[in-house]
Short mmCIF file of C-alpha atoms in Angstrom, two decimals:
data_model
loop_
_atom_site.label_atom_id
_atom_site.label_comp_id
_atom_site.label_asym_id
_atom_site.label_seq_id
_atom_site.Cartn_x
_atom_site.Cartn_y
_atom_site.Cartn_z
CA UNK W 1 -126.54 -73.59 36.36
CA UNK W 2 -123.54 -75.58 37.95
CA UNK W 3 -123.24 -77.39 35.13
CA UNK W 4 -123.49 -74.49 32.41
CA UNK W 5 -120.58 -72.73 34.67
CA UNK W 6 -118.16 -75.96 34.42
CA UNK W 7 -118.86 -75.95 30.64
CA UNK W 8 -118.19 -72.28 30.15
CA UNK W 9 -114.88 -72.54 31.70
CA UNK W 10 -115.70 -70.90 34.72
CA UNK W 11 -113.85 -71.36 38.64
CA UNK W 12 -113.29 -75.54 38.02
CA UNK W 13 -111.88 -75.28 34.91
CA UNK W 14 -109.14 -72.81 36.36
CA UNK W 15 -108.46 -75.03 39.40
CA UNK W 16 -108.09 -78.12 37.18
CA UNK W 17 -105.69 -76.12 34.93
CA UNK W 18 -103.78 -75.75 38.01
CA UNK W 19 -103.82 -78.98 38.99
CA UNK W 20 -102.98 -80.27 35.76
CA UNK W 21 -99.51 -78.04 35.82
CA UNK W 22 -98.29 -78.62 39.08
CA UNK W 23 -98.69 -82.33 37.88
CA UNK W 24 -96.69 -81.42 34.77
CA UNK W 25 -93.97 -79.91 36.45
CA UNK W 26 -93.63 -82.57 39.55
CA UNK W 27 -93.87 -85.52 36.45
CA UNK W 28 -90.85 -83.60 34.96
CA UNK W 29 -89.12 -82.84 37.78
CA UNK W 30 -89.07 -86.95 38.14
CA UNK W 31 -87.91 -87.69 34.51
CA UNK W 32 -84.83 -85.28 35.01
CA UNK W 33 -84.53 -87.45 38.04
CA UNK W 34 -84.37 -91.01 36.05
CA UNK W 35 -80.83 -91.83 34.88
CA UNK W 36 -82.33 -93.40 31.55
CA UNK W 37 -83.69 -90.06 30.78
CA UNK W 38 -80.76 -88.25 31.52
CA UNK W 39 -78.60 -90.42 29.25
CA UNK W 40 -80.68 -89.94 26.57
CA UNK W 41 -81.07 -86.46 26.70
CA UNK W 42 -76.99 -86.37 27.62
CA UNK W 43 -77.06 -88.45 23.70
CA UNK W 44 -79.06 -85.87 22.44
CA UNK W 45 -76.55 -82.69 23.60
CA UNK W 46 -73.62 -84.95 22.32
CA UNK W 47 -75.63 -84.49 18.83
CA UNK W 48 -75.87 -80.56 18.64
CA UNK W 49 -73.65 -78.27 18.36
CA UNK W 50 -71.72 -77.46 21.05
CA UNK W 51 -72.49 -73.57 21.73
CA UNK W 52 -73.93 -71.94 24.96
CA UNK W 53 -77.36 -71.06 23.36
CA UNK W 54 -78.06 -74.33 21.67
CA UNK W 55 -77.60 -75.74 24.82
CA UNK W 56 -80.44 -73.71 26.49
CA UNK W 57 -82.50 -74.28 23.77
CA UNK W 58 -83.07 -78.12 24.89
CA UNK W 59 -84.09 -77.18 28.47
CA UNK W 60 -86.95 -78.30 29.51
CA UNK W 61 -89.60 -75.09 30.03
CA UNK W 62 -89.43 -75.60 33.79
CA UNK W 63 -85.65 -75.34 33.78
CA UNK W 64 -85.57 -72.16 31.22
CA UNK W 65 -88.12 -70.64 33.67
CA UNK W 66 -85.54 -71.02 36.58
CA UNK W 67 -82.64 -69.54 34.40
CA UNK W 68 -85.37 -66.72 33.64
CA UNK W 69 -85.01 -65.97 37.52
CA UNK W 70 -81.87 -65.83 37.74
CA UNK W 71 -81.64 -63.04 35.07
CA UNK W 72 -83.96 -61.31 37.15
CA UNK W 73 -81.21 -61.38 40.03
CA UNK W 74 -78.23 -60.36 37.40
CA UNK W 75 -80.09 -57.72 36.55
CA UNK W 76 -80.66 -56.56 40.46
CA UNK W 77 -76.93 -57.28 41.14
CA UNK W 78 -76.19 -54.57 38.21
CA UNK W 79 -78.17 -51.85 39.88
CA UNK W 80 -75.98 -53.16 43.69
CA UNK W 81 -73.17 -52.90 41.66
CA UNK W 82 -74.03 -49.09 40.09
CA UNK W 83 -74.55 -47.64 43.79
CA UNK W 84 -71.07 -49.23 44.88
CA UNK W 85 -69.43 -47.34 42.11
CA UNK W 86 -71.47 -44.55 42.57
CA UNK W 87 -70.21 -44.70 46.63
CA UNK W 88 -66.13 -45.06 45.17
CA UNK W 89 -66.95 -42.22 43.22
CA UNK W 90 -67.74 -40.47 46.66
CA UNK W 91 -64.18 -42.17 48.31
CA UNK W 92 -62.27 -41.04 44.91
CA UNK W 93 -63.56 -37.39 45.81
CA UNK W 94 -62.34 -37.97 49.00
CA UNK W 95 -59.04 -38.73 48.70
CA UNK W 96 -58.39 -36.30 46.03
CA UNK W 97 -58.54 -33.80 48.57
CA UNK W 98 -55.63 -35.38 50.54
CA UNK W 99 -53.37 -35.99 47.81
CA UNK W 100 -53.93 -32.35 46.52
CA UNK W 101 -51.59 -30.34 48.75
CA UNK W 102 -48.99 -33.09 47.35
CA UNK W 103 -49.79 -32.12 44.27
CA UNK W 104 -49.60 -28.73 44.59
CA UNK W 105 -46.09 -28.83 46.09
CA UNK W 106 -44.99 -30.99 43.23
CA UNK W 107 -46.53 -27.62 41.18
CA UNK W 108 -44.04 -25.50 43.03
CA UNK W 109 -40.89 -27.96 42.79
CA UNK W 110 -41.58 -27.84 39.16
CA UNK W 111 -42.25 -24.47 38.15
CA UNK W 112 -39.29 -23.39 40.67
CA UNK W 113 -41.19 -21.20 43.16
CA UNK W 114 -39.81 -23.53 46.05
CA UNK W 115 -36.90 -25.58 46.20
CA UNK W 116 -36.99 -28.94 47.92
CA UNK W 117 -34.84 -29.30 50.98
CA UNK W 118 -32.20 -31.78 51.69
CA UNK W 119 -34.37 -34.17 53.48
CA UNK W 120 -37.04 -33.83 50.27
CA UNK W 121 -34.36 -34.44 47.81
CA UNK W 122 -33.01 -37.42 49.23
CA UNK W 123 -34.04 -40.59 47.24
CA UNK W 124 -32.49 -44.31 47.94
CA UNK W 125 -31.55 -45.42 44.27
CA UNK W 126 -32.11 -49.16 43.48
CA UNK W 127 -28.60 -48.96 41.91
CA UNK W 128 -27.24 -46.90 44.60
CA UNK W 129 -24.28 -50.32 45.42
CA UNK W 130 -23.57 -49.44 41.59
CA UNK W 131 -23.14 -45.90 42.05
CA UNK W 132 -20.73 -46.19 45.33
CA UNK W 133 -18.35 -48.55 43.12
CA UNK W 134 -18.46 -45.65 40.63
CA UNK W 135 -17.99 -42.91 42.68
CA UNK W 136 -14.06 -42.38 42.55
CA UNK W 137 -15.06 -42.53 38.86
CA UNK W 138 -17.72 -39.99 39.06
CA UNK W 139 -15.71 -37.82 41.64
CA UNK W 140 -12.91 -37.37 39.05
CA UNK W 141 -15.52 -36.03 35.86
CA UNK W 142 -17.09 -33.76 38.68
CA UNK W 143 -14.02 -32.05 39.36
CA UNK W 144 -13.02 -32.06 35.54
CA UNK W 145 -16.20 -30.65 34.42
CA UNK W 146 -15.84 -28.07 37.60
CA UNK W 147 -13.07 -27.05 36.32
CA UNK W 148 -14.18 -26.58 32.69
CA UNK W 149 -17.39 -24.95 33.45
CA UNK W 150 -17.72 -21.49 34.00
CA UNK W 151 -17.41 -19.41 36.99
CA UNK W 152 -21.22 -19.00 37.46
CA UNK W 153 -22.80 -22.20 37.08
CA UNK W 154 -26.18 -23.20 35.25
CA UNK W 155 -28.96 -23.53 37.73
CA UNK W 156 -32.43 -23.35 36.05
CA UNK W 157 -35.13 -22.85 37.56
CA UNK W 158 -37.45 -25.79 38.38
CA UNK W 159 -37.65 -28.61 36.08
CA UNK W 160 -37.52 -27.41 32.39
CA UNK W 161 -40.16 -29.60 30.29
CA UNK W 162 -41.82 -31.27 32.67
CA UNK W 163 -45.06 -32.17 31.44
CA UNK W 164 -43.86 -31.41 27.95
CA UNK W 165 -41.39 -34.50 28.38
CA UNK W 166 -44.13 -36.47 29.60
CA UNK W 167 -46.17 -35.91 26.54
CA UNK W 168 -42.88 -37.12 24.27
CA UNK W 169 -42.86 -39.93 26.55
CA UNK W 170 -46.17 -41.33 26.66
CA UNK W 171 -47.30 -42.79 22.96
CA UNK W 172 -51.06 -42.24 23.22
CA UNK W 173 -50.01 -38.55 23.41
CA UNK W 174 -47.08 -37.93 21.74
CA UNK W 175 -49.11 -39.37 18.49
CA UNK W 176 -51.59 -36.08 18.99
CA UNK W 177 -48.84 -33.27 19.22
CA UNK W 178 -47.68 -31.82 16.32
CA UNK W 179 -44.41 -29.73 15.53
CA UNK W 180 -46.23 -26.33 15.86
CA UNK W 181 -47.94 -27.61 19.14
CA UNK W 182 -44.16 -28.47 21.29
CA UNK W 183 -43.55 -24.69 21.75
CA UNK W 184 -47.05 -23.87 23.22
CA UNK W 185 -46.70 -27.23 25.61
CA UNK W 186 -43.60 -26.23 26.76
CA UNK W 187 -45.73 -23.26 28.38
CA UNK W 188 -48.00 -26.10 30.47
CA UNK W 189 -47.31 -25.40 34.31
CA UNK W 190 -49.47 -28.20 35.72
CA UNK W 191 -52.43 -30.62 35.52
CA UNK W 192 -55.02 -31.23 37.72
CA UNK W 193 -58.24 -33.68 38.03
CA UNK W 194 -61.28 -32.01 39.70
CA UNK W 195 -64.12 -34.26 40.58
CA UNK W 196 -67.87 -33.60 40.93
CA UNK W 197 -69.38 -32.37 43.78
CA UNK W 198 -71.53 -34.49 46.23
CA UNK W 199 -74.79 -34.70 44.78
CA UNK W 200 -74.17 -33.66 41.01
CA UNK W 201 -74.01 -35.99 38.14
CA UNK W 202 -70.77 -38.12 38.00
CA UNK W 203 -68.04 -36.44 35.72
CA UNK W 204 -64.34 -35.09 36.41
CA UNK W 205 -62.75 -32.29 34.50
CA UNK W 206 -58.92 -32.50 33.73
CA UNK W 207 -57.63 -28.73 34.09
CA UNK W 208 -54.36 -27.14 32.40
CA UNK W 209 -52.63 -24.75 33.96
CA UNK W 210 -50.40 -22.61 31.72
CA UNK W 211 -48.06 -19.73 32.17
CA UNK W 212 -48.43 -16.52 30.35
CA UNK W 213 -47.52 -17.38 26.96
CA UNK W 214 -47.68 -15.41 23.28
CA UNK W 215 -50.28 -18.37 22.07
CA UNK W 216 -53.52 -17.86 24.15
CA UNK W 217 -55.00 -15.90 27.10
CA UNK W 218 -56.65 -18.42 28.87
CA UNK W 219 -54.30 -19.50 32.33
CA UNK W 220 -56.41 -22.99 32.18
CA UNK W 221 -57.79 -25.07 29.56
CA UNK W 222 -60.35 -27.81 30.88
CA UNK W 223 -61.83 -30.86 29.34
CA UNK W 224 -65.20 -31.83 31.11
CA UNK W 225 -65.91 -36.07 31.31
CA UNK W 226 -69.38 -36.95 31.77
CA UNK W 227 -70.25 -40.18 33.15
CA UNK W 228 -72.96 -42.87 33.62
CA UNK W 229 -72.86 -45.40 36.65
CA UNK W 230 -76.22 -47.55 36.13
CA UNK W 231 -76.72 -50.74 33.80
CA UNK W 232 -78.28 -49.91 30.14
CA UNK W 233 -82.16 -50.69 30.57
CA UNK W 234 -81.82 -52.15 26.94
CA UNK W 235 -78.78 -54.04 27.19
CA UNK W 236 -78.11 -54.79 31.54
CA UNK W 237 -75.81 -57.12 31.59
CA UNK W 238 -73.53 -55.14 29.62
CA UNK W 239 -72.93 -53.04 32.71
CA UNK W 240 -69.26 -53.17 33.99
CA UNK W 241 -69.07 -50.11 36.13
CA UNK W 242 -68.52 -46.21 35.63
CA UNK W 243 -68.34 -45.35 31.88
CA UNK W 244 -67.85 -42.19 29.98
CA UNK W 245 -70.47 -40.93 28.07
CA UNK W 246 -69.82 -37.84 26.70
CA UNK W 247 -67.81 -34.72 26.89
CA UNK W 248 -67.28 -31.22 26.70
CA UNK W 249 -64.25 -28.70 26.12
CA UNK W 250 -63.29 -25.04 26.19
CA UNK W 251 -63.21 -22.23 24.12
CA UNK W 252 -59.73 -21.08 23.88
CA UNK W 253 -58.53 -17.27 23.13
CA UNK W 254 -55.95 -16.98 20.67
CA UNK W 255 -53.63 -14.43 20.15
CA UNK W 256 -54.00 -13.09 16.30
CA UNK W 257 -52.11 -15.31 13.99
CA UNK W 258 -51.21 -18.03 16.69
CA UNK W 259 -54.14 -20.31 16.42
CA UNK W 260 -52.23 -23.48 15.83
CA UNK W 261 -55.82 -25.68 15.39
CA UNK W 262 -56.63 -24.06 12.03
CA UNK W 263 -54.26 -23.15 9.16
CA UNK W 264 -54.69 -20.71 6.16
CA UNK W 265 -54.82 -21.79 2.59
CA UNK W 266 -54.74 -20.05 -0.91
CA UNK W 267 -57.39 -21.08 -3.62
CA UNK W 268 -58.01 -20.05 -6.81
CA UNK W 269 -61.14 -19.30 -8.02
CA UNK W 270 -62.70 -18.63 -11.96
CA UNK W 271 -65.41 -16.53 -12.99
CA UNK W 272 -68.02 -18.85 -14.84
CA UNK W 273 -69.12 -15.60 -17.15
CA UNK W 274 -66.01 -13.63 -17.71
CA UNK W 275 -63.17 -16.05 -17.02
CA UNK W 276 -60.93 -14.36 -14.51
CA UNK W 277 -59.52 -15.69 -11.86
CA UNK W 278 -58.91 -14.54 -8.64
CA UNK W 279 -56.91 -15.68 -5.41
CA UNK W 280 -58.68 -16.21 -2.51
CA UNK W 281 -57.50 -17.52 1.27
CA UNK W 282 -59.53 -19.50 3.68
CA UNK W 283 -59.13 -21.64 7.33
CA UNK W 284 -59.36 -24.83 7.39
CA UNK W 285 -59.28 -27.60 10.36
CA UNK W 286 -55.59 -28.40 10.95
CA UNK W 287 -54.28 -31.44 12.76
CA UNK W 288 -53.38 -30.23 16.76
CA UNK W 289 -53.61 -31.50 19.97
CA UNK W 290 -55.17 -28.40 21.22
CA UNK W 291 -58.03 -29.78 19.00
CA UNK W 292 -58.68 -31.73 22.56
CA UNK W 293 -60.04 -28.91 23.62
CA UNK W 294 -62.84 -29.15 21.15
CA UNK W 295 -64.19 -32.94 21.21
CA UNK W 296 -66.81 -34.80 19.07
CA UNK W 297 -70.11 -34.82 20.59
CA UNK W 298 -72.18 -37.89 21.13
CA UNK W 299 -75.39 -38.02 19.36
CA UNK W 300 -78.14 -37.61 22.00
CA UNK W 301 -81.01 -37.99 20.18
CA UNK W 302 -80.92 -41.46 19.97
CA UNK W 303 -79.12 -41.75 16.62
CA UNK W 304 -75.83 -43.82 15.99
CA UNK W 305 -72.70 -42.30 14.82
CA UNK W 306 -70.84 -43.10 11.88
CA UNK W 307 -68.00 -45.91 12.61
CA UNK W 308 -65.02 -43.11 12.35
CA UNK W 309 -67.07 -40.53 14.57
CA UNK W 310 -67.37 -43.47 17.15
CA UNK W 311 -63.74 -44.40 17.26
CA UNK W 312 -62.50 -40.59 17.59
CA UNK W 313 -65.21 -40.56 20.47
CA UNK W 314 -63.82 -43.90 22.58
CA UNK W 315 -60.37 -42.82 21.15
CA UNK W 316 -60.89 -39.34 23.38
CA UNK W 317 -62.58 -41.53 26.06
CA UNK W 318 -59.44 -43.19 26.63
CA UNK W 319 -57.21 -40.36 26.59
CA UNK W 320 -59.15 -38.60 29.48
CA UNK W 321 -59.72 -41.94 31.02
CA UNK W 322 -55.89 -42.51 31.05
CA UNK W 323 -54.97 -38.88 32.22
CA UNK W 324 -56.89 -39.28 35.62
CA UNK W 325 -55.95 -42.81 36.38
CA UNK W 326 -52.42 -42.70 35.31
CA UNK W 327 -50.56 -39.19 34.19
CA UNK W 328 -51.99 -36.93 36.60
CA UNK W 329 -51.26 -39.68 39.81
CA UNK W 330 -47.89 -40.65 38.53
CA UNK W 331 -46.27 -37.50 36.81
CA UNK W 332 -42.79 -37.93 37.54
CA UNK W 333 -42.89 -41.67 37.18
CA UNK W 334 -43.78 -40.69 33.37
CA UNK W 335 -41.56 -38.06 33.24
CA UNK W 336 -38.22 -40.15 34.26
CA UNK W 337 -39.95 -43.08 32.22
CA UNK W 338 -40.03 -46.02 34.81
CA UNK W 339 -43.99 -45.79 34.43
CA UNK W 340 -43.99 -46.38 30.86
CA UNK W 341 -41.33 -49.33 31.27
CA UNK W 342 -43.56 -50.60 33.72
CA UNK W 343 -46.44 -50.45 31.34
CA UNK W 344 -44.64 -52.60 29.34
CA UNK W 345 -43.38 -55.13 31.04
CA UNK W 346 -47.25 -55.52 31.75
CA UNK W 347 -48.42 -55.88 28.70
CA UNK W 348 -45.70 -58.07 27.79
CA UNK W 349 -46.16 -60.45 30.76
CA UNK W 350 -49.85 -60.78 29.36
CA UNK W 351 -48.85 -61.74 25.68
CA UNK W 352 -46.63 -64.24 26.91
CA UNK W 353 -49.49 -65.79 29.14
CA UNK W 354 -51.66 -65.61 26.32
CA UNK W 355 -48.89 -67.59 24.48
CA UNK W 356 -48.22 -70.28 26.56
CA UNK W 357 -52.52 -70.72 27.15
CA UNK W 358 -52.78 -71.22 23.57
CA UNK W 359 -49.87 -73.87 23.38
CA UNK W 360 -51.93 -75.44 26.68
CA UNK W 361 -55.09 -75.61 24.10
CA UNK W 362 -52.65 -77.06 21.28
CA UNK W 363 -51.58 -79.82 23.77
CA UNK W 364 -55.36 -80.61 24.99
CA UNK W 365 -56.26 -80.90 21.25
CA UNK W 366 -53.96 -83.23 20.75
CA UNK W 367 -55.21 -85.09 24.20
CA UNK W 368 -59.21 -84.71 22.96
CA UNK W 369 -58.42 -86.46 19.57
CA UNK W 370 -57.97 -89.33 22.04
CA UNK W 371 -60.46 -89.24 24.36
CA UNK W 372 -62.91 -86.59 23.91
CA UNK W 373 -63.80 -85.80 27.30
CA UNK W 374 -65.76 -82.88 26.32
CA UNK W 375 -69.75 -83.16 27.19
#
């Protein structure tokens, strides 16, 4: 019977299986230990290509099975990762509630219901030796234009155009509003970023606060950003915190005639049997920004949008993404433009590093056609 159980692969067979592995690995772990064999495998590498995956490909198994493991732990560093975004979600909700009462006196300084005192108003200018050296200068067109102006002089209220200038200013905006839309922005009071409560899914909604106007009803508009902080099961590496993932607008209630997102056309139509023709009008999509207001959904059931629908989608992504990071935090900054030149000394700072990288690779190039240190 002993023998008929050795034969039929039973318990012996499995413990000299295992046997003959941990030999297999321990015999390789000792050829990647002999110099000879590492030189020739080194010879063999210098003969592929040179990519990232060919490379893995001539691991031995036991190597590829440690690499395996350390996937494992990437992908267990992803989820860390989602719960400590998850956590500065909680701290951003946090500190929006101290910087609101900031922001709501900024409201008031720009719609005019309170005036700043002296102590708020004052403001040490950067050019401020420039301005001392020009202020016999600036005394004298003072005085002239004192004396030119009328006797009540021009005080408005607030600060005309606030976030209406910041629109002109900013690019990724201004490129959305259209002629018709200036009149109705002029109208915009304030905005405001309002983030999700504690236990709720992650989003923020970007609110716009308007003063009665002849366009629309609604006081506030609101755009609602959904968003997803955990890796992709499909794809987990791809995971690089917080990302939008869909959102949802507002319905807004427009006066008759005033709806600025649609436009009325004339067509003329003929009868097929008698052959008249007749006039007739229709509304059609027109080009706004309050078209914001109603965004492109993402598909949910699982199917892929076409490649337009997709850029209009990460296109609105950005805009919202780019309101709560940057406008809404740093109004005036936008407003008086210093953000914007900011922005672009940024970017500019990073094309010229990118420049003088690539004449660093030009150089080594030139150095490798040499010596060809490369592995």
């Amino acid at each position: 019977m002993a023998e008929n159980s050795l034969s039929d692969g039973g318990p012996a067979d499995s413990v000299e299986a295992a046997k003959n592995a941990s030999n297999t690995e321990k015999l390789t772990d000792q050829v990647m230990q002999n110099p000879q064999v590492l030189a020739a495998l080194q010879e063999r590498l210098d003969n592929v290509s040179h990519t990232p995956s060919s490379y893995i490909e001539t691991l031995p198994k036991a190597v590829k099975r440690r690499i395996n493991a350390l996937k494992q732990l990437q992908v267990r560093c992803a989820h860390i990762e989602a719960k400590f975004y998850e956590e500065v979600h909680d701290l951003e909700r946090k500190y929006a509630a101290l910087y609101q009462p900031l922001f709501d006196k900024r409201r008031e300084f720009i719609t005019g219901d309170v005036e700043p005192t002296d102590a708020e108003s004052a403001w040490h200018s950067e050019n401020e030796e420039e301005d001392k050296l020009a202020g016999d200068m600036k005394n004298k067109v003072v005085i002239a234009e004192k004396e030119a102006a009328t006797v009540e002089e021009l005080n408005p209220k607030g600060i005309p155009e606030f976030w209406f200038t910041i629109f002109r200013n900013v690019d990724m905006l201004s490129e959305l509003v259209q002629e018709y839309d200036e009149p109705i922005l002029k109208h915009l009071q304030d905005i405001k970023v309002k983030f999700s409560d504690p236990g709720q899914p992650m989003s923020f909604v970007l609110e716009f606060h308007f003063e009665p106007n002849d366009y629309f009803t609604n006081s506030v508009l609101t755009k609602t950003y959904k968003m997803k902080s955990e890796p992709d099961k499909a794809d987990p590496f791809s995971f690089e915190g917080p990302e939008i993932v869909d959102c949802d607008g507002c319905t807004i209630d427009w006066k008759k005639g005033k709806n600025v997102t649609v436009k009325t056309i004339k067509k003329k139509q003929k009868h097929k049997g008698r052959g008249t023709v007749r006039t007739i009008t229709k509304q059609v999509p027109n080009e706004s920004f309050f078209n914001f207001f109603s965004p492109l959904k993402a598909s949910g059931d699982g199917e892929s949008l076409d490649e337009d629908s997709e850029f209009t989608l990460a296109s609105d992504f950005e805009i919202g993404h780019f309101f709560r990071e940057r406008i809404v935090p740093r109004a005036v900054l936008y407003f008086t433009g210093e953000a914007i030149e900011d922005d672009d000394n940024f970017e500019e700072g990073e094309e010229g590093e990118e420049e003088e990288l690539e004449g660093d690779e030009e150089g080594e190039d030139e150095d490798d056609a040499d010596v060809n240190p490369k592995v």
